[in-house]
């Protein structure tokens, strides 16, 4: 298993991207950060968030190039599923185009 | 649509795919930063402390968290390389990694995702599960998840 330099650049950039506040994906209320709960703006837990299911679902989104709406929820919690459907489409990530 | 989100990465389908795998890798590695409990005058969640020494994002704090994250990320990278789906097994870790920290809802979330795989590796998931190993912990007024 060996990635090209360009592939490693992409992976590294993506890993850091979701922590960038301008991405719209950062912060405790977003399901991309391995949290076991969703949080309110004051970091109060408001709902369960299955970090295992979220990780698996993200790999599924990758395989369909962002077309999250083509995927079923499975065992994900509804709020996280809704958030990912809102954030990922074939043409957009968050509120911006790819 | 020439580049991915302000980078120099061409927004081809394959690059977008890899980019999303990168987000998945962030998610799996962050689990060990943000869903971990440790004992500091009582078992409590590791948080974004103003003291970097005890900060959730400090890989030198509770170093086995970092070791665990590295192992899980290796599994996730393989999924990215081969273009395959992540699986529950990507979260199976040596029991020896745990003790200085445990993950909240680890075993019940694993069971929820795939009860067959969970049952075949329950000793590993239980070894890392907060509720299984600690009798008294601060769970921030939440109820431990039951699948």
GROMACS .gro file of C-alpha atoms in nm:
model
  245
    1UNK     CA    1   0.000   0.000   0.000
    2UNK     CA    2   0.167   0.315  -0.119
    3UNK     CA    3   0.004   0.646  -0.197
    4UNK     CA    4   0.145   0.893  -0.447
    5UNK     CA    5   0.265   1.231  -0.326
    6UNK     CA    6  -0.046   1.393  -0.472
    7UNK     CA    7  -0.273   1.143  -0.299
    8UNK     CA    8  -0.102   1.206   0.034
    9UNK     CA    9  -0.141   1.580  -0.022
   10UNK     CA   10  -0.515   1.531  -0.069
   11UNK     CA   11  -0.555   1.309   0.236
   12UNK     CA   12  -0.351   1.539   0.457
   13UNK     CA   13  -0.538   1.845   0.337
   14UNK     CA   14  -0.874   1.679   0.397
   15UNK     CA   15  -0.779   1.560   0.745
   16UNK     CA   16  -0.706   1.917   0.849
   17UNK     CA   17  -0.981   2.077   0.646
   18UNK     CA   18  -1.269   1.983   0.873
   19UNK     CA   19  -1.101   2.158   1.167
   20UNK     CA   20  -1.079   2.479   0.968
   21UNK     CA   21  -1.353   2.712   1.088
   22UNK     CA   22  -1.411   2.839   0.734
   23UNK     CA   23  -1.505   2.488   0.619
   24UNK     CA   24  -1.837   2.504   0.800
   25UNK     CA   25  -1.767   2.151   0.919
   26UNK     CA   26  -1.568   2.228   1.232
   27UNK     CA   27  -1.693   2.240   1.586
   28UNK     CA   28  -1.855   2.003   1.827
   29UNK     CA   29  -2.196   2.013   1.663
   30UNK     CA   30  -2.073   1.849   1.344
   31UNK     CA   31  -2.055   1.470   1.302
   32UNK     CA   32  -1.698   1.461   1.164
   33UNK     CA   33  -1.500   1.474   1.486
   34UNK     CA   34  -1.541   1.140   1.657
   35UNK     CA   35  -1.783   1.261   1.920
   36UNK     CA   36  -2.014   1.022   2.101
   37UNK     CA   37  -2.269   1.302   2.139
   38UNK     CA   38  -2.390   1.589   1.933
   39UNK     CA   39  -2.338   1.917   2.112
   40UNK     CA   40  -2.516   2.245   2.139
   41UNK     CA   41  -2.330   2.570   2.083
   42UNK     CA   42  -2.248   2.568   2.455
   43UNK     CA   43  -2.097   2.218   2.428
   44UNK     CA   44  -2.386   2.062   2.617
   45UNK     CA   45  -2.459   1.707   2.490
   46UNK     CA   46  -2.794   1.703   2.312
   47UNK     CA   47  -2.807   1.368   2.128
   48UNK     CA   48  -2.617   1.047   2.075
   49UNK     CA   49  -2.370   1.041   1.787
   50UNK     CA   50  -2.228   0.706   1.682
   51UNK     CA   51  -1.870   0.780   1.580
   52UNK     CA   52  -1.827   0.430   1.436
   53UNK     CA   53  -2.135   0.455   1.216
   54UNK     CA   54  -2.036   0.807   1.111
   55UNK     CA   55  -1.690   0.696   1.002
   56UNK     CA   56  -1.832   0.408   0.801
   57UNK     CA   57  -2.091   0.631   0.639
   58UNK     CA   58  -1.823   0.881   0.536
   59UNK     CA   59  -1.634   0.605   0.355
   60UNK     CA   60  -1.957   0.518   0.177
   61UNK     CA   61  -1.999   0.882   0.074
   62UNK     CA   62  -1.645   0.875  -0.061
   63UNK     CA   63  -1.725   0.576  -0.279
   64UNK     CA   64  -2.014   0.766  -0.441
   65UNK     CA   65  -1.808   1.084  -0.484
   66UNK     CA   66  -2.015   1.286  -0.241
   67UNK     CA   67  -2.361   1.177  -0.350
   68UNK     CA   68  -2.479   1.114   0.006
   69UNK     CA   69  -2.846   1.123  -0.084
   70UNK     CA   70  -2.802   0.795  -0.270
   71UNK     CA   71  -2.720   0.620   0.057
   72UNK     CA   72  -2.953   0.486   0.323
   73UNK     CA   73  -2.914   0.583   0.688
   74UNK     CA   74  -2.842   0.238   0.821
   75UNK     CA   75  -2.781   0.255   1.196
   76UNK     CA   76  -2.669   0.616   1.203
   77UNK     CA   77  -2.852   0.853   1.430
   78UNK     CA   78  -3.098   1.063   1.235
   79UNK     CA   79  -2.946   1.401   1.320
   80UNK     CA   80  -2.602   1.298   1.198
   81UNK     CA   81  -2.745   1.146   0.882
   82UNK     CA   82  -2.938   1.464   0.811
   83UNK     CA   83  -2.626   1.673   0.867
   84UNK     CA   84  -2.419   1.468   0.624
   85UNK     CA   85  -2.694   1.471   0.362
   86UNK     CA   86  -2.701   1.847   0.391
   87UNK     CA   87  -2.324   1.883   0.369
   88UNK     CA   88  -2.236   1.635   0.093
   89UNK     CA   89  -2.364   1.633  -0.264
   90UNK     CA   90  -2.202   1.558  -0.597
   91UNK     CA   91  -2.137   1.927  -0.647
   92UNK     CA   92  -2.107   2.072  -0.298
   93UNK     CA   93  -1.945   2.025   0.037
   94UNK     CA   94  -2.112   2.233   0.304
   95UNK     CA   95  -2.230   2.557   0.149
   96UNK     CA   96  -1.959   2.565  -0.119
   97UNK     CA   97  -1.894   2.383  -0.443
   98UNK     CA   98  -1.610   2.138  -0.453
   99UNK     CA   99  -1.507   2.374  -1.027
  100UNK     CA  100  -1.133   2.358  -1.086
  101UNK     CA  101  -0.992   2.286  -0.743
  102UNK     CA  102  -1.102   2.134  -0.416
  103UNK     CA  103  -1.193   2.394  -0.160
  104UNK     CA  104  -0.919   2.650  -0.195
  105UNK     CA  105  -0.643   2.395  -0.244
  106UNK     CA  106  -0.430   2.312  -0.546
  107UNK     CA  107  -0.615   1.983  -0.580
  108UNK     CA  108  -0.800   1.936  -0.907
  109UNK     CA  109  -1.165   1.861  -0.843
  110UNK     CA  110  -1.174   1.533  -1.031
  111UNK     CA  111  -1.405   1.258  -0.914
  112UNK     CA  112  -1.117   1.049  -0.788
  113UNK     CA  113  -0.966   1.340  -0.596
  114UNK     CA  114  -1.301   1.425  -0.438
  115UNK     CA  115  -1.336   1.061  -0.340
  116UNK     CA  116  -0.997   1.064  -0.172
  117UNK     CA  117  -1.074   1.395  -0.008
  118UNK     CA  118  -1.385   1.247   0.156
  119UNK     CA  119  -1.182   0.947   0.269
  120UNK     CA  120  -0.956   1.202   0.436
  121UNK     CA  121  -1.255   1.338   0.626
  122UNK     CA  122  -1.343   0.983   0.732
  123UNK     CA  123  -0.987   0.939   0.857
  124UNK     CA  124  -1.023   1.259   1.056
  125UNK     CA  125  -1.342   1.120   1.209
  126UNK     CA  126  -1.190   0.789   1.318
  127UNK     CA  127  -0.875   0.949   1.460
  128UNK     CA  128  -1.070   1.219   1.641
  129UNK     CA  129  -1.265   0.951   1.827
  130UNK     CA  130  -0.963   0.900   2.049
  131UNK     CA  131  -0.939   1.271   2.111
  132UNK     CA  132  -1.302   1.350   2.182
  133UNK     CA  133  -1.474   1.037   2.312
  134UNK     CA  134  -1.207   0.937   2.562
  135UNK     CA  135  -1.234   0.931   2.939
  136UNK     CA  136  -0.945   0.931   3.181
  137UNK     CA  137  -0.896   0.939   3.554
  138UNK     CA  138  -0.796   1.275   3.692
  139UNK     CA  139  -0.945   1.295   4.039
  140UNK     CA  140  -1.234   1.093   3.899
  141UNK     CA  141  -1.313   0.962   3.553
  142UNK     CA  142  -1.412   1.241   3.315
  143UNK     CA  143  -1.405   1.309   2.944
  144UNK     CA  144  -1.088   1.448   2.795
  145UNK     CA  145  -1.171   1.796   2.672
  146UNK     CA  146  -1.025   2.101   2.505
  147UNK     CA  147  -0.851   2.218   2.820
  148UNK     CA  148  -0.694   2.561   2.832
  149UNK     CA  149  -0.394   2.377   2.975
  150UNK     CA  150  -0.235   2.215   2.668
  151UNK     CA  151  -0.081   1.945   2.884
  152UNK     CA  152  -0.429   1.801   2.938
  153UNK     CA  153  -0.583   1.903   2.607
  154UNK     CA  154  -0.778   1.647   2.401
  155UNK     CA  155  -0.579   1.739   2.090
  156UNK     CA  156  -0.240   1.696   2.256
  157UNK     CA  157  -0.107   1.363   2.125
  158UNK     CA  158   0.145   1.353   2.410
  159UNK     CA  159  -0.134   1.348   2.666
  160UNK     CA  160  -0.237   0.986   2.732
  161UNK     CA  161  -0.012   0.859   2.457
  162UNK     CA  162  -0.200   0.534   2.412
  163UNK     CA  163  -0.481   0.738   2.261
  164UNK     CA  164  -0.239   0.837   1.988
  165UNK     CA  165  -0.119   0.479   1.946
  166UNK     CA  166  -0.479   0.362   1.915
  167UNK     CA  167  -0.558   0.636   1.665
  168UNK     CA  168  -0.254   0.543   1.456
  169UNK     CA  169  -0.366   0.180   1.441
  170UNK     CA  170  -0.721   0.270   1.346
  171UNK     CA  171  -0.599   0.517   1.085
  172UNK     CA  172  -0.385   0.245   0.926
  173UNK     CA  173  -0.702   0.044   0.874
  174UNK     CA  174  -0.883   0.347   0.737
  175UNK     CA  175  -0.598   0.429   0.500
  176UNK     CA  176  -0.624   0.080   0.356
  177UNK     CA  177  -0.990   0.146   0.284
  178UNK     CA  178  -0.896   0.467   0.106
  179UNK     CA  179  -0.626   0.292  -0.093
  180UNK     CA  180  -0.851   0.014  -0.212
  181UNK     CA  181  -1.162   0.231  -0.236
  182UNK     CA  182  -1.359   0.008  -0.002
  183UNK     CA  183  -1.609   0.076   0.275
  184UNK     CA  184  -1.502   0.125   0.631
  185UNK     CA  185  -1.601  -0.159   0.862
  186UNK     CA  186  -1.645  -0.214   1.232
  187UNK     CA  187  -1.323  -0.414   1.235
  188UNK     CA  188  -1.135  -0.088   1.172
  189UNK     CA  189  -1.212  -0.009   1.537
  190UNK     CA  190  -1.084  -0.338   1.679
  191UNK     CA  191  -0.773  -0.264   1.883
  192UNK     CA  192  -0.543  -0.455   2.115
  193UNK     CA  193  -0.679  -0.463   2.468
  194UNK     CA  194  -0.339  -0.346   2.594
  195UNK     CA  195  -0.404  -0.001   2.446
  196UNK     CA  196  -0.663   0.070   2.712
  197UNK     CA  197  -0.641   0.132   3.082
  198UNK     CA  198  -0.517   0.489   3.091
  199UNK     CA  199  -0.824   0.583   2.889
  200UNK     CA  200  -1.152   0.430   2.775
  201UNK     CA  201  -1.404   0.527   2.508
  202UNK     CA  202  -1.758   0.625   2.592
  203UNK     CA  203  -2.029   0.410   2.428
  204UNK     CA  204  -1.757   0.209   2.253
  205UNK     CA  205  -1.903  -0.140   2.300
  206UNK     CA  206  -2.270  -0.049   2.253
  207UNK     CA  207  -2.200   0.158   1.943
  208UNK     CA  208  -1.998  -0.129   1.799
  209UNK     CA  209  -2.279  -0.372   1.875
  210UNK     CA  210  -2.526  -0.140   1.708
  211UNK     CA  211  -2.315  -0.120   1.392
  212UNK     CA  212  -2.259  -0.493   1.349
  213UNK     CA  213  -2.364  -0.732   1.623
  214UNK     CA  214  -2.199  -1.031   1.453
  215UNK     CA  215  -1.856  -0.870   1.435
  216UNK     CA  216  -1.906  -0.722   1.780
  217UNK     CA  217  -1.981  -1.064   1.927
  218UNK     CA  218  -1.674  -1.213   1.763
  219UNK     CA  219  -1.452  -0.941   1.910
  220UNK     CA  220  -1.644  -0.848   2.222
  221UNK     CA  221  -1.340  -0.888   2.447
  222UNK     CA  222  -1.160  -0.618   2.250
  223UNK     CA  223  -1.453  -0.379   2.254
  224UNK     CA  224  -1.521  -0.444   2.620
  225UNK     CA  225  -1.157  -0.379   2.702
  226UNK     CA  226  -1.191  -0.029   2.566
  227UNK     CA  227  -1.539   0.049   2.690
  228UNK     CA  228  -1.577   0.304   2.967
  229UNK     CA  229  -1.884   0.158   3.133
  230UNK     CA  230  -1.748  -0.196   3.124
  231UNK     CA  231  -1.429  -0.100   3.307
  232UNK     CA  232  -1.518   0.191   3.533
  233UNK     CA  233  -1.796   0.191   3.788
  234UNK     CA  234  -1.804   0.559   3.869
  235UNK     CA  235  -1.757   0.822   3.600
  236UNK     CA  236  -1.887   1.161   3.498
  237UNK     CA  237  -2.108   1.107   3.194
  238UNK     CA  238  -2.226   1.467   3.172
  239UNK     CA  239  -2.583   1.381   3.266
  240UNK     CA  240  -2.623   1.151   2.967
  241UNK     CA  241  -2.743   0.792   2.971
  242UNK     CA  242  -2.500   0.523   2.862
  243UNK     CA  243  -2.617   0.404   2.523
  244UNK     CA  244  -2.798   0.070   2.499
  245UNK     CA  245  -2.843  -0.060   2.145
   0.00000   0.00000   0.00000
